[in-house]
XYZ file of C-alpha atoms in Angstrom:
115
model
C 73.906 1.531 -14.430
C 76.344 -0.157 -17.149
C 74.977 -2.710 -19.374
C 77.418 -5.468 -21.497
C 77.969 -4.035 -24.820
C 76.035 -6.228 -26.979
C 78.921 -8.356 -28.351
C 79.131 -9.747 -24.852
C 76.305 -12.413 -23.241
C 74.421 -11.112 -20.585
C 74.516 -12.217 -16.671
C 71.991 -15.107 -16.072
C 68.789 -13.398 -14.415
C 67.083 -16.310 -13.507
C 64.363 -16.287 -16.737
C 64.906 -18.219 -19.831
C 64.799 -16.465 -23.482
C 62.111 -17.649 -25.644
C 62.497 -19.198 -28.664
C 61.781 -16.249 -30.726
C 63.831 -13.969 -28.596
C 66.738 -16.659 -29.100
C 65.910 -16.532 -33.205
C 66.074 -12.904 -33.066
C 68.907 -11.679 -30.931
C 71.035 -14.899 -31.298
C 71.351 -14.508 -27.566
C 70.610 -17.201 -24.996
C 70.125 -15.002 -22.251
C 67.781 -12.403 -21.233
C 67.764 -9.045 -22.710
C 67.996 -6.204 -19.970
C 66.099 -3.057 -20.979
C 67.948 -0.368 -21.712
C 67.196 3.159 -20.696
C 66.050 3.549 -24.792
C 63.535 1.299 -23.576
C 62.065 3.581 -20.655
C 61.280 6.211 -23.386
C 58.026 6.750 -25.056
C 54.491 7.732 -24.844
C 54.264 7.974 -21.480
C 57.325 9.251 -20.278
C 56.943 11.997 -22.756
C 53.686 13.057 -21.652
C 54.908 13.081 -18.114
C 58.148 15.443 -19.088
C 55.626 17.156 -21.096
C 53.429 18.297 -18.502
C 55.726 19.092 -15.643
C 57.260 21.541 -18.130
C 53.874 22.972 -18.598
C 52.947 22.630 -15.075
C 56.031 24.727 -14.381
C 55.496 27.456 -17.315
C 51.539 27.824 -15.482
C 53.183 28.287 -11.755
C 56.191 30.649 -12.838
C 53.508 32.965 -14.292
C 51.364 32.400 -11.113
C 48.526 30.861 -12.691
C 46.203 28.434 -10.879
C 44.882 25.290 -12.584
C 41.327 26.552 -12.376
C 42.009 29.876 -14.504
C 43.728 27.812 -16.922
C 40.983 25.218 -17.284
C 38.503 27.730 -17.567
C 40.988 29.705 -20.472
C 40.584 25.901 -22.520
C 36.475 25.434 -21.352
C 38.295 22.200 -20.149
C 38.018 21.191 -16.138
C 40.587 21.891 -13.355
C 41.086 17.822 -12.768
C 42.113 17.685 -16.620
C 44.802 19.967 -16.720
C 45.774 18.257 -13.477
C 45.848 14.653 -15.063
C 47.849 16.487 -18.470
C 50.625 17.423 -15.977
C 50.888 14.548 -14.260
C 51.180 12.851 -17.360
C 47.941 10.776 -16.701
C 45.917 11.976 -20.136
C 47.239 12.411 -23.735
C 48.017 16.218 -24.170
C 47.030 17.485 -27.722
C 49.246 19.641 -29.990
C 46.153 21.848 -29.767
C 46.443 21.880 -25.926
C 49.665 22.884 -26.052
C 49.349 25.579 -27.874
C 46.458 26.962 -26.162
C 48.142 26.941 -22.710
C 50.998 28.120 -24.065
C 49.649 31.317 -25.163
C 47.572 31.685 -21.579
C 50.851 31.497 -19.738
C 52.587 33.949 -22.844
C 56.217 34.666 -23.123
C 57.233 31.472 -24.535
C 60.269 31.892 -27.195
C 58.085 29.830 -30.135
C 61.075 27.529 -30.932
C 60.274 26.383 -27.346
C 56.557 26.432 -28.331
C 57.015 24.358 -31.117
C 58.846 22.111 -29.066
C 56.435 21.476 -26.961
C 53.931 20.839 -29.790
C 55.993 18.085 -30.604
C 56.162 16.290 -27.698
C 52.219 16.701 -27.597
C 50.245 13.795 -29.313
């Protein structure tokens, strides 16, 4: 989807700008979100742990073995890759060296997107 470059005003979308929004931007018309605006927390965590989720099932490991491997319970690892609980660096790393073979640049990847 294309959105106006911001030199441009934006289509009418049938809300008014507030006053501070108008102070701010210096537009009279609504913002529309931008794709940078879908971004964050917990779209991260979601990415996050369908990449784990797929590292576990390539090396044909159940959820149960790996909760058991972090003394955590099955329906937590589910909720970490589904992006439904905060998934610490620690975390990461742990399951990352139950489902081994990971390169460590993409380890340390990972870790970042952890937090």
């Amino acid at each position: 989807m294309a959105h106006a470059p911001p030199s441009e005003p934006l289509p009418p979308s049938g809300s008014k700008p507030t006053a501070r929004e108008v102070r701010l931007t210096g537009r009279t018309e609504p913002e529309v979100p931008s794709v940078a605006h879908t971004t964050g927390a917990p779209n991260q965590r979601i990415q996050l742990g369908a990449v784990l989720r797929a590292l576990r099932q390539a090396r044909g490991i159940t959820a149960a073995p790996a909760a058991a491997s972090l003394l955590v319970s099955q329906p937590k690892i589910s909720r970490m890759e589904s992006g439904k609980q905060r998934i610490s660096p620690r975390d990461v790393r742990d399951l990352c060296k139950i489902y081994e073979g990971q390169d460590q640049q993409v380890v340390d990847a990972l870790i970042g997107m952890a937090g």
